PDB file of C-alpha atoms in Angstrom:
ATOM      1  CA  UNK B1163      35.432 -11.711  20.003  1.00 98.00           C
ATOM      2  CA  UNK B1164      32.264 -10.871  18.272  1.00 98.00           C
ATOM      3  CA  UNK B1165      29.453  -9.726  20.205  1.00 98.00           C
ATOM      4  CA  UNK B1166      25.814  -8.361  18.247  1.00 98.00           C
ATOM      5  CA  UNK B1167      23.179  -6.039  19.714  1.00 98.00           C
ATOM      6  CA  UNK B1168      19.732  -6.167  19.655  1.00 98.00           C
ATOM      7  CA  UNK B1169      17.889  -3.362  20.584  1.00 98.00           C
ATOM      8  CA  UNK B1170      14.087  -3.358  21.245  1.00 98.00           C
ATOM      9  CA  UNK B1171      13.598   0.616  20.657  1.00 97.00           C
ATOM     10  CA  UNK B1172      13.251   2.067  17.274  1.00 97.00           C
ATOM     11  CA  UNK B1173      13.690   5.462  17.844  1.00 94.00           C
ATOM     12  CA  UNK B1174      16.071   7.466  17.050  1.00 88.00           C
ATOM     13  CA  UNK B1175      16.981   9.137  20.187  1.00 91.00           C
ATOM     14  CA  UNK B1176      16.501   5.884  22.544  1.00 96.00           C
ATOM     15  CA  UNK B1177      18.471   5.458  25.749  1.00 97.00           C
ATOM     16  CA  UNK B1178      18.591   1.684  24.924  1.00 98.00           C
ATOM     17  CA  UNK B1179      20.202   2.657  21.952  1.00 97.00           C
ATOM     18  CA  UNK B1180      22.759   5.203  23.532  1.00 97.00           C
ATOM     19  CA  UNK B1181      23.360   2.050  26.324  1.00 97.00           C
ATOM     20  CA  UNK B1182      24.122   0.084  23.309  1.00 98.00           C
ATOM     21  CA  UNK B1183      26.729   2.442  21.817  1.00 96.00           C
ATOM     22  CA  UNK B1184      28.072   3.697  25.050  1.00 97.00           C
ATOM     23  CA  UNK B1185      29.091  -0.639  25.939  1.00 98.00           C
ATOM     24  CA  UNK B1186      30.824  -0.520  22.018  1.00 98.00           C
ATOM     25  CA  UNK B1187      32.804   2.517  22.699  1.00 97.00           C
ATOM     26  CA  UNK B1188      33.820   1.302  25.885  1.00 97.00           C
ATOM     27  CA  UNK B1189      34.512  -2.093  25.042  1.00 98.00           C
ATOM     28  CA  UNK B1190      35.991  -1.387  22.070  1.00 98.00           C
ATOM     29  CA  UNK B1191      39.652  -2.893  22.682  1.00 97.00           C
ATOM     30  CA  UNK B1192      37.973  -6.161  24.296  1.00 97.00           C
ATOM     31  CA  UNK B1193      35.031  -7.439  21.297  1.00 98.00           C
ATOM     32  CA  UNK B1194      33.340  -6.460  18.187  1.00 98.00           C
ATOM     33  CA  UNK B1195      30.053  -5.025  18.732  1.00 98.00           C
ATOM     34  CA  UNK B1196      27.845  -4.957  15.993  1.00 98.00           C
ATOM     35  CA  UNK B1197      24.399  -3.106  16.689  1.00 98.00           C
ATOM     36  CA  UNK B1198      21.746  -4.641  14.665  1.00 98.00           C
ATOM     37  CA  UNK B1199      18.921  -2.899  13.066  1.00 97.00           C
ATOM     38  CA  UNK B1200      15.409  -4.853  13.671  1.00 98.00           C
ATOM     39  CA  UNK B1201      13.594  -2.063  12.168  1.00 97.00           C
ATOM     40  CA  UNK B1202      14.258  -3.455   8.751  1.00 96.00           C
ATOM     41  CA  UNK B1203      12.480  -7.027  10.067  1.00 98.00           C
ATOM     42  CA  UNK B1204       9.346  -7.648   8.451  1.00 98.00           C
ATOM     43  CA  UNK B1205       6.528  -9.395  11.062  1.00 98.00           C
ATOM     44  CA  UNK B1206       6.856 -12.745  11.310  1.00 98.00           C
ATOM     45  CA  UNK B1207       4.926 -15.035   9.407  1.00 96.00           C
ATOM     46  CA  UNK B1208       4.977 -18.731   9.413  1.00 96.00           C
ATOM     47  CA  UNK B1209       4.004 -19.022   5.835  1.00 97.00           C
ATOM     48  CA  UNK B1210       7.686 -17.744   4.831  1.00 96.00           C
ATOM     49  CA  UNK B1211       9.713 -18.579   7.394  1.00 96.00           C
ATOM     50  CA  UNK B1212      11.061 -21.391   4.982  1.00 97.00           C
ATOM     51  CA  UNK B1213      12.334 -18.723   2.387  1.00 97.00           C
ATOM     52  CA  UNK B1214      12.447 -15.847   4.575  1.00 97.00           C
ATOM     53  CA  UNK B1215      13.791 -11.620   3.190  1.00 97.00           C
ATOM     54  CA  UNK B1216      17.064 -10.971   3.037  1.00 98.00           C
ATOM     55  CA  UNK B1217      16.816  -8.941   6.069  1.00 98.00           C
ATOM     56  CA  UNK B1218      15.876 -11.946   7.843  1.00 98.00           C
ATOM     57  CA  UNK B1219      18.530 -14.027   6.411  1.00 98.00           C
ATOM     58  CA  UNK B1220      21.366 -11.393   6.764  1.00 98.00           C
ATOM     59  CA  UNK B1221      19.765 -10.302  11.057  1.00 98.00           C
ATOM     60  CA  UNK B1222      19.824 -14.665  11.421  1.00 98.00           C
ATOM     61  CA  UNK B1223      23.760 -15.030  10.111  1.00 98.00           C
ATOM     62  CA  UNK B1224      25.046 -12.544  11.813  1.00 98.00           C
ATOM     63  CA  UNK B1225      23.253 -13.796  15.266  1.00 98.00           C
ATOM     64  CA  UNK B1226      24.429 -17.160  14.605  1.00 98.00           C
ATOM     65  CA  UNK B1227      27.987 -16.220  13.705  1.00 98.00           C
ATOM     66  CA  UNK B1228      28.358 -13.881  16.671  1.00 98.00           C
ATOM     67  CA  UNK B1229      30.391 -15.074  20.453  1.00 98.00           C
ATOM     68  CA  UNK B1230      27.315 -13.679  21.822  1.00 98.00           C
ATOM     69  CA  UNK B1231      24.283 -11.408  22.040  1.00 98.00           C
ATOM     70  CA  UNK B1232      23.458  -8.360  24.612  1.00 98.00           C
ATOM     71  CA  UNK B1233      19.412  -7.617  24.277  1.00 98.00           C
ATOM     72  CA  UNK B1234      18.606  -4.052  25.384  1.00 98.00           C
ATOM     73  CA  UNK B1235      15.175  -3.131  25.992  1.00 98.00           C
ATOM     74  CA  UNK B1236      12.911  -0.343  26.980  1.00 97.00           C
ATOM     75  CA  UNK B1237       9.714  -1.163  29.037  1.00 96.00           C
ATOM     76  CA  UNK B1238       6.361  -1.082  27.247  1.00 94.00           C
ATOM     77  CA  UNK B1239       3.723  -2.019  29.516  1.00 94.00           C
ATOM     78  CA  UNK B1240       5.284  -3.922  31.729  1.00 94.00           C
ATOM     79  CA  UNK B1241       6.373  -5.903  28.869  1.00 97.00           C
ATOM     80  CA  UNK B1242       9.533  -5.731  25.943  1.00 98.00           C
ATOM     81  CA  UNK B1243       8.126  -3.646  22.563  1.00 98.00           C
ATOM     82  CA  UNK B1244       6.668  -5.795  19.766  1.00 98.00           C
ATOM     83  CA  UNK B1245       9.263  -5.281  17.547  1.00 98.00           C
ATOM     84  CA  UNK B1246      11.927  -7.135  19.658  1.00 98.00           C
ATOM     85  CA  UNK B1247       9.462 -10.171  20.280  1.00 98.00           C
ATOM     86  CA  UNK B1248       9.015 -10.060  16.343  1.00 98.00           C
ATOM     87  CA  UNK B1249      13.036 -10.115  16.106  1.00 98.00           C
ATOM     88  CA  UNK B1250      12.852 -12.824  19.167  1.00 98.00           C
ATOM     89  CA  UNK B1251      10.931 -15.437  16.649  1.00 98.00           C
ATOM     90  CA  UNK B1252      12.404 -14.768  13.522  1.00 98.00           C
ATOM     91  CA  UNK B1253      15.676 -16.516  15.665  1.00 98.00           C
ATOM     92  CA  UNK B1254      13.915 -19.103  16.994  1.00 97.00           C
ATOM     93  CA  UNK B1255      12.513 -20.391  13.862  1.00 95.00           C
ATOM     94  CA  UNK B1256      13.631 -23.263  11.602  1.00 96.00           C
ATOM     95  CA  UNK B1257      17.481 -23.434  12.153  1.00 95.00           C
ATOM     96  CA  UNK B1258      16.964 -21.731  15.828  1.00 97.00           C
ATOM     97  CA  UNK B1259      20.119 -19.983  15.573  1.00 98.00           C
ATOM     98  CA  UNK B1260      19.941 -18.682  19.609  1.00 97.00           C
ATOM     99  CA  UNK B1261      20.169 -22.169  21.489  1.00 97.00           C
ATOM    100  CA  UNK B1262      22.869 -22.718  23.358  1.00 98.00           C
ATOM    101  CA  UNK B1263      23.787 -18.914  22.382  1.00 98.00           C
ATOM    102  CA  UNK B1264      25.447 -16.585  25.467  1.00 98.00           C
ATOM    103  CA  UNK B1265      23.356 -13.815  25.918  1.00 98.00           C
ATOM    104  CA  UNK B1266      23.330 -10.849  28.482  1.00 98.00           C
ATOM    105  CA  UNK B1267      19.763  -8.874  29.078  1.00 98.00           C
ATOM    106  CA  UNK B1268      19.965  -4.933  29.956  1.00 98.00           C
ATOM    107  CA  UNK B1269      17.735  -1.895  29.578  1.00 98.00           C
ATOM    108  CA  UNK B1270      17.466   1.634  30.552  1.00 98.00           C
ATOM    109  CA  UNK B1271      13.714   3.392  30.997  1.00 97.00           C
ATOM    110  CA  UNK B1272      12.760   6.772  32.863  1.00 95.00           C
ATOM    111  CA  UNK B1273      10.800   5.397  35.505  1.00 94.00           C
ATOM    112  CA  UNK B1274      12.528   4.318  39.533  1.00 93.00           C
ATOM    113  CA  UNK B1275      12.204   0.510  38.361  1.00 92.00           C
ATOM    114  CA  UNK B1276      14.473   0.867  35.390  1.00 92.00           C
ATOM    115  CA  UNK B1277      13.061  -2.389  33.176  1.00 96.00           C
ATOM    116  CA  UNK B1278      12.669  -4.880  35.677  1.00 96.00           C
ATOM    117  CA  UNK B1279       8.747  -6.166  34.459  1.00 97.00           C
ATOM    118  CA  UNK B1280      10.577  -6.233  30.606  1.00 98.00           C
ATOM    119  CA  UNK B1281      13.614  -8.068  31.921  1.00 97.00           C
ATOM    120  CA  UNK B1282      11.792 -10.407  33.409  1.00 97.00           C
ATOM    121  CA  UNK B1283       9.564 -10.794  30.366  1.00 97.00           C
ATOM    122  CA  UNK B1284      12.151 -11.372  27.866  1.00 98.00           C
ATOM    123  CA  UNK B1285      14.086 -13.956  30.688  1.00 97.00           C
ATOM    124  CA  UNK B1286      11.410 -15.932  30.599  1.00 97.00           C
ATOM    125  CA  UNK B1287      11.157 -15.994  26.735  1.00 98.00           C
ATOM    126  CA  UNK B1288      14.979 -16.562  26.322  1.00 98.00           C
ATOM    127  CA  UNK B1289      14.330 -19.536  28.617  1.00 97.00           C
ATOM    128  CA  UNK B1290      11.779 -21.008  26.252  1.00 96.00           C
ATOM    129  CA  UNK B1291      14.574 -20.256  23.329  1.00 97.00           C
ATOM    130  CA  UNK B1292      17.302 -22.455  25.306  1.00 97.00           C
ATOM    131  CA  UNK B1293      19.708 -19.791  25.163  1.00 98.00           C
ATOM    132  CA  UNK B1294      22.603 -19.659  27.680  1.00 98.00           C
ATOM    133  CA  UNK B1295      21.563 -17.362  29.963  1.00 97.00           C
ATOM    134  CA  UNK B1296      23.900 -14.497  32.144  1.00 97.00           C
ATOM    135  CA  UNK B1297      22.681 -15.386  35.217  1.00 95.00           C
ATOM    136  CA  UNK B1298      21.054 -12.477  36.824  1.00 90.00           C
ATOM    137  CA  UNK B1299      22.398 -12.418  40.289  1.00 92.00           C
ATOM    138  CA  UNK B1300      24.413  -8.840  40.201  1.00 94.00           C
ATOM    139  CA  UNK B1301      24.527  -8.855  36.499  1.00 96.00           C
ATOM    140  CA  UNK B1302      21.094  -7.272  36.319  1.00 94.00           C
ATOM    141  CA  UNK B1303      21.481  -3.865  33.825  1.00 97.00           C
ATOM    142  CA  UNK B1304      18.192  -2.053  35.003  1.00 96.00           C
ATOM    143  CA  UNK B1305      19.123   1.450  34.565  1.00 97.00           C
ATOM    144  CA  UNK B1306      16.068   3.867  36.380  1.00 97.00           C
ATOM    145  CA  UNK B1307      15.830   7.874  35.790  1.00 97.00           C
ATOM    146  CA  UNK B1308      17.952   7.496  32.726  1.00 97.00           C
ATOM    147  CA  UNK B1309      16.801  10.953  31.831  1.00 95.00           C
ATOM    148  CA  UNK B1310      19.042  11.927  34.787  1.00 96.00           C
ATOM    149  CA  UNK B1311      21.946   9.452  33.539  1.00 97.00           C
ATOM    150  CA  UNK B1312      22.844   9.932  29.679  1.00 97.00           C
ATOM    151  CA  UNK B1313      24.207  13.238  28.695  1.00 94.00           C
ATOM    152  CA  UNK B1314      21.900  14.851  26.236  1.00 89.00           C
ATOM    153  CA  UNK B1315      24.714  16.479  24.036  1.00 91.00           C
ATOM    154  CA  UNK B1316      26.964  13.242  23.642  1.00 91.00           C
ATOM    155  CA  UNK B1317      24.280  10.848  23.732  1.00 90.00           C
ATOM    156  CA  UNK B1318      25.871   8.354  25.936  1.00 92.00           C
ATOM    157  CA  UNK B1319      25.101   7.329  29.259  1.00 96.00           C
ATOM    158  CA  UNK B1320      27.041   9.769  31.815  1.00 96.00           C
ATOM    159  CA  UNK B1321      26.612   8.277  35.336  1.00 97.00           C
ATOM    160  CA  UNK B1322      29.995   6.858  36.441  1.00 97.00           C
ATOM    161  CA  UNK B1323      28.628   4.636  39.215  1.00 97.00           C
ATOM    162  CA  UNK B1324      26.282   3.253  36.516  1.00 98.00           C
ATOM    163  CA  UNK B1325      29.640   2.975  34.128  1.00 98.00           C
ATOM    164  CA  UNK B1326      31.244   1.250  36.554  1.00 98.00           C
ATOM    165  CA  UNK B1327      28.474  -1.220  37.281  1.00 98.00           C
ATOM    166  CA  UNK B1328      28.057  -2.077  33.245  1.00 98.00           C
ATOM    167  CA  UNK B1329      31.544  -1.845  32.897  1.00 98.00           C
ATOM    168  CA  UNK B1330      32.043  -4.964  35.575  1.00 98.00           C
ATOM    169  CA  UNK B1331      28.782  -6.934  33.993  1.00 98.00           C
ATOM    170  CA  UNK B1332      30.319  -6.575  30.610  1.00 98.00           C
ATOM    171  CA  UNK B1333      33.295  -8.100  31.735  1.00 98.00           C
ATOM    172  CA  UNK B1334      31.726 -10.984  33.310  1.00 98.00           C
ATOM    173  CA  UNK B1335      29.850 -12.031  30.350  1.00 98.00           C
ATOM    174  CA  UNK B1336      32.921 -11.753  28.774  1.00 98.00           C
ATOM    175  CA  UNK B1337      34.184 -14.514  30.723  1.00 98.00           C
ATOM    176  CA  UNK B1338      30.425 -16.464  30.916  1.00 98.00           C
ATOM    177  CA  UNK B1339      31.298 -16.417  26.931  1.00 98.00           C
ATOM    178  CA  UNK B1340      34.502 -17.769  27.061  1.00 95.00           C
ATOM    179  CA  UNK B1341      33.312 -20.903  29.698  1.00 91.00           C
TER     180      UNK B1341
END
């Protein structure tokens, strides 16, 4: 099974990022996880969205050929970063290449409500895109205090109860992308 990543964070030394390469190590034996890079994306721009970069063609194929997609984002006020809204319409324009496409939200942020405001943000965009939505009901990934959670010398999230929990949603959408 081939699952991508997107990540919403750019930097370097993101928790998103570390979420996203702690679920590949971990779920190594059970999919592919590709981790894309939507740094390289320029902004989006209706005037050349019929011949868009090669970044943009590449990012849109390898969405489209993926099982399904896990979006990790941080919280900027109260809202997902510009940079994953500006990978967000590059897919939904022209061939569209997220409807009908299994997708699983999650996100990690310093703060005690994790990204719930983001999450609930970027559900209510992925509804406009059609996708095929994880349901939410205990399969919400809102990891809080992540400062206290990843461990700053590996880089990967460190919390077993937290493992546990992402371990058990992973599986599930698993399964959601196998209906």
């Amino acid at each position: 099974m081939k699952i991508v990543a997107i990540v919403g964070s750019l930097r370097k030394g993101s928790y998103n990022r570390q979420l996203a390469s702690t679920i590949q190590e971990r779920h190594a034996q059970k999919f592919d996880l590709e981790i894309l890079d939507i740094g390289q994306l320029p902004h989006y721009d209706q005037d050349t969205e019929l011949n868009p970069s090669e970044s943009v063609t590449v990012f849109k194929r390898k969405v489209k050929e993926a099982d399904g997609v896990i979006i990790i984002t941080p919280e900027y006020n109260w809202s997902i970063p510009g940079v994953l809204k500006n990978a967000l319409d590059w897919l939904s324009r022209v061939d569209k290449v997220l409807v009908g496409k299994p997708v699983m939200t999650a996100g990690a942020a310093t703060g005690l409500m994790g990204t719930l405001r983001a999450q609930l943000h970027l559900r209510q965009i992925l509804t406009a895109l059609q996708v095929k939505l994880l349901p939410p009901v205990g399969n919400e990934i809102l990891i809080n205090q992540a400062s206290a959670k990843f461990d700053d010398a590996t880089g990967r999230l460190a919390d077993e109860a937290t493992l546990k929990f992402i371990d058990d949603v992973t599986d599930r959408f698993v399964d959601f992308i196998s209906e």
